[in-house]
Backbone as a ProteinNet text record, in pm:
[ID]
protein_1_A
[PRIMARY]
MTASRPSLSRLFGSRLPREVRTGLALEGGERPISHARTEEGGHVVATTRALHLPGGPRLPWHLMDKAVWDEEGVTVTMTDGAVHRVVLPEPGRLPEAVRERVTSTVVASRHVTIDGRGGVRLVARRVPGYDTPRWEFIFDPGLDATDPGLRAHAEQALEEMRRSLGV
[TERTIARY]
-153.4	-185	-111.5	-159.5	-73.4	-110	11.6	-2.8	-71.9	-155.1	-241.8	-144.7	-145.7	-75.4	-150.9	-117.8	-192.4	-223	-348.4	-386.1	-296.3	-286.5	-190.8	-262.5	-396.9	-481.5	-457.5	-431.8	-390	-252.1	-168.7	-37	6.4	-81.7	-66.9	-170.9	-286.8	-400	-476.3	-597.5	-674.9	-655.7	-681.8	-677.5	-756.5	-710.1	-798.3	-917.5	-1039.7	-1138.4	-1118.6	-1153.3	-1136.7	-1210.5	-1340.6	-1420.7	-1370.3	-1293.2	-1241.1	-1130	-1054.7	-930.9	-948.3	-1047.3	-1105.6	-1176.2	-1221.8	-1292.6	-1194.2	-1074.7	-988.6	-945.4	-919.9	-872.4	-726.2	-653	-503.8	-437.5	-325.1	-258.4	-138.8	-94.1	6.9	117.2	139.9	252.7	213.8	83.6	43.6	-19.3	17.9	-29.9	-76.4	-180.4	-218.3	-77.8	-69.4	18.8	-35.7	-165.6	-225.7	-374.9	-456	-584.3	-659	-750.1	-837.5	-995.1	-1066.6	-1220.2	-1270.1	-1357.4	-1424.7	-1553.8	-1588.1	-1693.8	-1815.6	-1834.5	-1948.5	-1930.3	-1832.7	-1793.5	-1725.5	-1678	-1587.6	-1446.2	-1351.5	-1218.3	-1146.4	-1039.5	-943.8	-816.6	-750.2	-652.8	-521	-426.5	-296.5	-220.1	-187.9	-113.1	26.4	96.5	236.1	235.1	113.3	103.9	9.5	-90.9	-201.9	-267.9	-354.8	-439.9	-593.6	-641.6	-767.6	-886.7	-985.1	-1078.5	-1214.6	-1290.9	-1437.3	-1495.9	-1566.4	-1645.6	-1559.8	-1429.9	-1340	-1245.8	-1248.8	-1130.1	-1002.3	-913.4	-769.1	-687.1	-601.4	-533.9	-374	-307.2	-176	-91.5	8.5	106.1	178.4	206.9	275.1	207.5	67.1	-22.4	-76.7	-35.9	-70.4	8.9	-43.3	31.8	25.2	-56.3	-54.6	-172.1	-145.5	-233.6	-231.9	-342.6	-347.5	-457.9	-383.1	-462.4	-503.6	-635.9	-667	-744.7	-785.4	-868	-980.9	-1033.4	-1164.2	-1112.8	-993.9	-953.1	-856.2	-866.5	-770	-833.1	-743.6	-800.2	-683.6	-702.9	-611.8	-618.8	-519.8	-515.2	-416	-482.7	-402.3	-332.4	-235.4	-172.1	-244.7	-352.5	-460.7	-545.9	-531.6	-629.9	-742.8	-778.1	-887.4	-868.9	-973	-963.9	-1059.7	-994.4	-1082.1	-1094.2	-1194.7	-1196.4	-1258.2	-1196.2	-1241.4	-1224.4	-1338.5	-1342.1	-1306.3	-1208.4	-1146.2	-1126.5	-1228	-1232.4	-1087.9	-1039.4	-911.5	-839	-744.3	-654.8	-546.2	-519.3	-413.9	-272.3	-200.3	-83.1	-99.8	-231.2	-239.8	-157.5	-168.1	-73.1	49.1	102.1	272.7	278.3	187.9	206.2	173.4	85.1	67.5	194.9	218.8	352.9	466.2	494.9	614.7	600.8	489.1	459.5	490.2	400.5	410.9	535.8	609.5	764.3	843.6	837.1	907.4	905.3	802.6	784.6	859.2	886.4	958.9	1116.2	1155.9	1306.5	1354.6	1278.1	1332.4	1207.2	1208.9	1091.7	1169.3	1127.2	1180.2	1060.2	1037.3	946.9	1012.6	970.6	1041.1	951.4	972.6	887.1	906.1	784.4	797.1	723.6	641.9	557.6	549.2	525.9	515	406.7	310	189.4	223.7	325.8	352.1	433.6	440.8	531.9	480.9	578.8	531.5	635.4	567.5	663.7	675.9	819.1	870.6	904.5	833.6	849.3	883	995.5	1004.1	976.6	896.9	850.1	881	913	906.2	784.5	760.6	651.8	654.5	578.8	593	598.7	694.5	703.7	797.9	853.7	922.1	1063.9	1171.8	1294.5	1336.1	1270.9	1299.4	1194.7	1225.3	1117.9	1025	898.5	810.9	811.4	833.9	837.1	704.2	663	523.7	543.1	461.2	433.4	323	340.2	231.5	231.6	147.3	127.5	64.4	105.1	41.1	-98.8	-180.7	-321.6	-338.3	-424.6	-436.4	-364.1	-283.2	-193.3	-268	-285.3	-327.7	-232.1	-255.3	-141	-136.6	-251	-267.1	-205	-182	-103.4	16.9	46.5	165.6	274.1	272.9	397.3	456.9	343.9	389.8	450.7	380.7	443.6	578.2	613.3	753.1	829.7	816	889.1	912	806.1	816.6	912.6	912.1	986.7	1135.4	1143.6	1293	1339	1257.4	1306.9	1321.3	1255.1	1277.3	1421.5	1444.4	1570.8	1683.2	1667.6	1790.8	1778.9	1688.3	1695.1	1749.8	1705.8	1752	1903.9	1950.6	2097.5	2177.2	2124.9	2191.9	2183.2	2089	2072.5	2148.9	2181.4	2251.1	2135.5	1999.6	1899.7	1826.4
-3951.7	-3819.6	-3765.5	-3721.1	-3652.2	-3500.5	-3429.6	-3297.7	-3257.3	-3143.2	-3110.1	-3018.8	-3036.9	-2981.6	-2882.3	-2766.9	-2663.9	-2718.9	-2707.4	-2754.3	-2661.6	-2747.3	-2663.9	-2538	-2528	-2406	-2292	-2332.8	-2233	-2173	-2259.8	-2210.4	-2143.8	-2197.4	-2117.7	-2057.1	-2065.2	-2023.2	-2109.5	-2074.4	-2148.4	-2120.3	-2202.5	-2169.5	-2070.8	-1973.8	-1873.2	-1949.8	-1943.9	-1996.5	-1947.7	-2040.8	-2028.5	-1903	-1908.9	-1779.5	-1649.7	-1643.9	-1499.8	-1500.2	-1595.8	-1570.3	-1534.7	-1575	-1553.3	-1422.9	-1367.6	-1241	-1124.6	-1141.5	-1029.9	-966	-835.9	-788	-767.9	-881.1	-867.6	-811.1	-740.2	-702.5	-824.9	-787	-902.7	-934.3	-1042.9	-1090.3	-1071.9	-1023.9	-998.3	-1140.1	-1166.9	-1312.9	-1295.4	-1348.4	-1345.5	-1416.7	-1346	-1389.8	-1411.6	-1358	-1379.4	-1332.2	-1386.8	-1335.2	-1364.5	-1305	-1316.9	-1295.3	-1374.5	-1363.2	-1241.5	-1168.4	-1059.4	-1099.8	-1045.3	-1066.8	-1090.3	-1034.2	-1042.9	-1150.7	-1228.1	-1335.8	-1311.8	-1189.2	-1140.2	-1188.5	-1148.8	-1176	-1051.2	-1021.5	-933	-1002.2	-953.7	-1030.2	-942.9	-979	-910.3	-985.2	-899.5	-982.5	-897.7	-939	-887.3	-735.6	-674.6	-536.8	-461.1	-512.8	-440.5	-509.2	-443.1	-500.9	-496.8	-601.4	-611.2	-624.3	-527.8	-525.4	-586.2	-642.3	-705.8	-575.9	-628.3	-536.4	-471.1	-496.6	-430.8	-341	-250.3	-140.3	-224.4	-175	-206.9	-108.9	-137.3	-37.2	-66.6	-15.9	-53.5	-17.2	-105.1	-77	66.1	112.8	234.2	363	337.8	459.9	448.3	341.5	335.8	402.1	482.9	568.2	476.6	400.4	332	238.5	143.8	31.8	3.4	39.2	33.8	-79.5	-175.1	-308	-288.8	-330.2	-344.3	-477.4	-517.1	-623.1	-661.4	-562.1	-587.7	-608	-546.7	-547.6	-416	-377.7	-301.4	-169.3	-51.8	80.3	125.3	132.1	149.9	315.5	395.1	542.2	523.5	589.1	616.6	746.5	771.4	889.5	1013.9	973.5	1103.6	1138.3	1037.3	1074.8	987.5	920.6	814.9	722.9	680.2	564.2	461	346.7	224.6	146.9	79.4	10.6	-128.3	-233.6	-374.7	-442.3	-513	-608.7	-732.2	-779.7	-925.6	-992	-1091.5	-1156	-1239.5	-1295.9	-1386.6	-1338.4	-1234.1	-1195.7	-1276.1	-1387.9	-1482.2	-1392.2	-1420.7	-1367.3	-1221.1	-1210.3	-1073.1	-948.1	-938.3	-795.5	-818.1	-917.1	-930.3	-910.1	-941.2	-934	-770.3	-714.7	-584.4	-501.1	-539.2	-449.4	-456.2	-581.7	-616.6	-531	-560.8	-490.5	-334.7	-276.3	-136.2	-89.4	-145.6	-116.7	-127.1	-230.4	-262.3	-149	-65	35.8	170	169.8	304.5	279	396.7	420.6	495.3	619.3	741.4	776.7	833.3	903.2	1002.8	1120.8	1213.7	1329.5	1358.3	1452.4	1589	1703.2	1823.3	1927.9	2013.1	2119.6	2230	2279	2394.4	2506.7	2488.6	2609.3	2579.9	2700.5	2658.4	2580.8	2552	2473.9	2311.3	2300.6	2151.5	2143.8	2027.4	2003.7	1916.5	1860.2	1756.3	1630.6	1542.4	1405.5	1386.5	1384.7	1351.8	1209.8	1156.5	1013.4	954	877.6	817.7	686.8	639	503.7	430.9	320	231	198.9	219.7	200.1	86.8	-9.9	-124.1	-69.2	-107	-72	43.5	127.9	251.8	203.9	256.8	262.5	355.7	476.5	570.7	586.6	602.1	624.6	762.2	747.4	863.5	924	1057.8	1143	1177.6	1203.2	1266.6	1332.4	1440.6	1525.6	1458.4	1440.1	1417.1	1523	1617.4	1732	1701.5	1739.5	1722	1762.8	1708.1	1759.9	1890.1	1959.5	2112.2	2205.3	2145	2236.9	2188.3	2316	2309.2	2283.3	2162.7	2113.6	2185.2	2278.2	2353.4	2498.4	2529.5	2654.8	2665.8	2766.8	2780.3	2806.5	2861.5	2902	2768.1	2682	2555	2487.7	2453.2	2374.3	2412.9	2554.8	2582.9	2541.1	2556.6	2524.1	2371.9	2280.1	2140.3	2117.6	2178.4	2159.4	2179.7	2297.9	2314.5	2209.6	2166.2	2063.1	1936.5	1899.9	1771.1	1779.5	1912	1922.1	1903.6	1950.4	1930.4	1791.6	1738.5	1574.4	1506.8	1532.3	1447	1494.3	1598.8	1633.3	1550	1544.5	1485.5	1320.7	1257.9	1137.8	1083.6	1178.6	1155	1082.8	1118	1057.6	1171.1
2463.9	2419.8	2313.4	2210.2	2109.2	2094.5	2064.6	2050.8	1927.9	1944	1817.6	1714.9	1615.7	1503.2	1408.2	1394.7	1326.8	1184.4	1124.8	989.2	884.5	767.1	677.7	629.8	651.3	604.2	714.7	819.1	934	911.8	868.4	839.8	709.7	607.6	455.6	420.2	486.5	423.4	348.1	313	225.4	96.3	-25	-156.6	-194.8	-274.3	-342.7	-425.3	-394.6	-473.6	-635.1	-710.8	-854.2	-910.3	-872.3	-912.6	-879.6	-752.2	-702.9	-800.3	-818.1	-886.3	-1047.8	-1096.8	-1243.9	-1244.3	-1117.2	-1122.4	-1100.9	-1081.5	-1060.5	-1197.8	-1194.5	-1307	-1294.4	-1315.4	-1327.3	-1463.2	-1426.6	-1514.4	-1581.9	-1692.6	-1740.6	-1634.5	-1595.4	-1503.3	-1366.5	-1331.7	-1203.1	-1145.9	-1021.9	-968.7	-822.7	-763.7	-615.9	-536.5	-429.5	-330.2	-197.1	-153.5	-31.1	-58.2	49.8	47.5	183.7	216	323.9	297.1	367.5	342.4	431.7	386.1	446.1	536.8	623.4	708.5	616.9	495.7	416.1	323	333.1	253.2	110.5	87.9	-21.5	8.9	-81.2	-43.7	-86.2	7.5	-35	-77	-190.5	-235.5	-270.8	-216.3	-248.1	-363.8	-442.5	-567.5	-585.4	-653.3	-684.3	-720.9	-758.8	-785.8	-726.5	-652.7	-584.2	-501.5	-403.3	-317	-391.4	-403.1	-460.7	-363.7	-358.3	-259.5	-313.6	-235.2	-283.9	-364	-483.8	-551.4	-668.2	-667.5	-775.1	-745.7	-638.4	-621.2	-611.9	-713	-707.1	-669.5	-537.4	-497.8	-520.4	-625.9	-656.2	-533.7	-506.7	-388.3	-389.6	-504.8	-514	-494.7	-486.7	-458.9	-321.7	-243.5	-106.9	-8.1	79.1	158.5	291.8	327.5	474.2	482.5	549.2	598.4	753.1	800.3	940.1	984.9	1046.3	1099.7	1225.8	1292.4	1416	1429	1529.8	1561.7	1477.5	1398.9	1305.1	1168.6	1132.9	989.3	954.3	849.3	777.6	731.8	752.1	697.2	605.4	462.6	371.5	333.5	341.2	297.4	166.5	60.1	-64.8	-63.7	-151.1	-164.5	-184.4	-254.2	-294.3	-156.8	-60.2	53.6	65.8	-51.7	-36	69.3	138.9	250.4	208.7	243.3	229.4	361.9	396.2	507.1	490.1	548.3	503.2	650.7	674.7	790	756.2	827.7	802.6	941.5	965.3	1098.2	1105	1003.8	1022.6	894.8	910.6	818.3	748.6	837.5	798	779.6	669.7	628.4	551.4	529.9	455.5	487.3	630.6	683.9	652.7	666.5	619.9	468.4	391.9	244.4	207.6	273.8	245.7	293.5	401.1	468.7	373.1	331.2	244.1	102.6	54.9	-78.9	-82.7	27.4	17.4	55.4	150.1	170.7	73.7	-5.2	-105.4	-232.6	-242.8	-346.7	-289.9	-174.6	-113.8	-163.7	-211.3	-243.7	-145.9	-116	-26.1	30.5	161.2	215.4	327.2	342.9	423.4	449.9	576.8	621.2	633.2	562.1	559.7	617.9	722.8	766	666.6	615.2	523.1	569.2	665.7	723.2	874.6	934	1090.7	1137	1050.9	1064.5	1050.4	952.5	918	809.6	739.3	648.6	527.6	465.5	372.6	372	343.7	305.4	166.8	129.7	2.9	-13.5	-94.6	-108.6	-268	-281.5	-414.6	-401.3	-521.7	-514.8	-638.6	-641.8	-761.2	-812.8	-946.6	-1025.8	-1135.8	-1130	-1217.5	-1367.1	-1446.4	-1567.6	-1594.9	-1496.5	-1511.5	-1456.4	-1507.2	-1450.4	-1338.2	-1351.7	-1247.6	-1151.9	-1016.6	-935.4	-947.8	-890.6	-905.3	-761.2	-773.4	-657.6	-644	-513.9	-457	-340.7	-331.5	-194.8	-145.1	13.9	77.4	192.7	185.2	267.6	402.5	517.3	630.8	632.5	720.8	738.9	757.8	686.4	725.2	623.8	565.2	458	318.7	248.5	122.4	9.4	-43.2	-136.4	-283.6	-290.9	-412.6	-408.6	-282.3	-236.5	-309.4	-420.6	-476.1	-398.6	-295.9	-199.3	-128.7	-87.3	-29.9	-140.6	-244.5	-360.5	-384.8	-395.4	-424.9	-323.1	-180.7	-64.8	-98.5	-128.8	-140.9	-252.3	-365.1	-484.6	-431.9	-369.1	-334.6	-238.3	-144	-62.2	-127.8	-231.5	-308.6	-394.9	-443.3	-517.3	-424.9	-306.2	-197	-174	-149.8	-111.6	-219.9	-354.1	-459.2	-451.7	-453.1	-462.1	-350.5	-225.5	-107.9	-140.8	-209.9	-223.8	-362	-435.7	-567.6	-676.3	-652.9	-747.1	-818.1
[MASK]
+++++++++++++++++++++++++++++++++++++++++++++++++++++++++++++++++++++++++++++++++++++++++++++++++++++++++++++++++++++++++++++++++++++++++++++++++++++++++++++++++++++++

């Protein structure tokens, strides 16, 4: 009786099909690092700079707020509030690649209460091609990001945070 061994494709994933690779709109120096097949037969591809969804949407890591995985697939929320859902029957190593890439862009993150109804998350992220991090405000649901008073409070909180971090 011999012990069964997992196949190499189960351990490391299958090779990205050539037609999928050539169909990606890659930037200079960008390369695929992980992928998974969708329920419909397309591919989700994680690269060094972005998550590429079937049909062309390219989601840069530094613009991704969060990715929530469940038994059916992934829901990605971007910093501008856009939401993308993909069904992935066998995600393989894609969840780990996404988590590592999004986390690696975050330099600093802090939630600050600015109103009795909520607050804002101040996030500094590394952006490819730039030496200094890009700061963004992610307001809690229900708060109007265009409200000048809330923006002024957020700007003040950002200045205090930058001073305390020395950035």
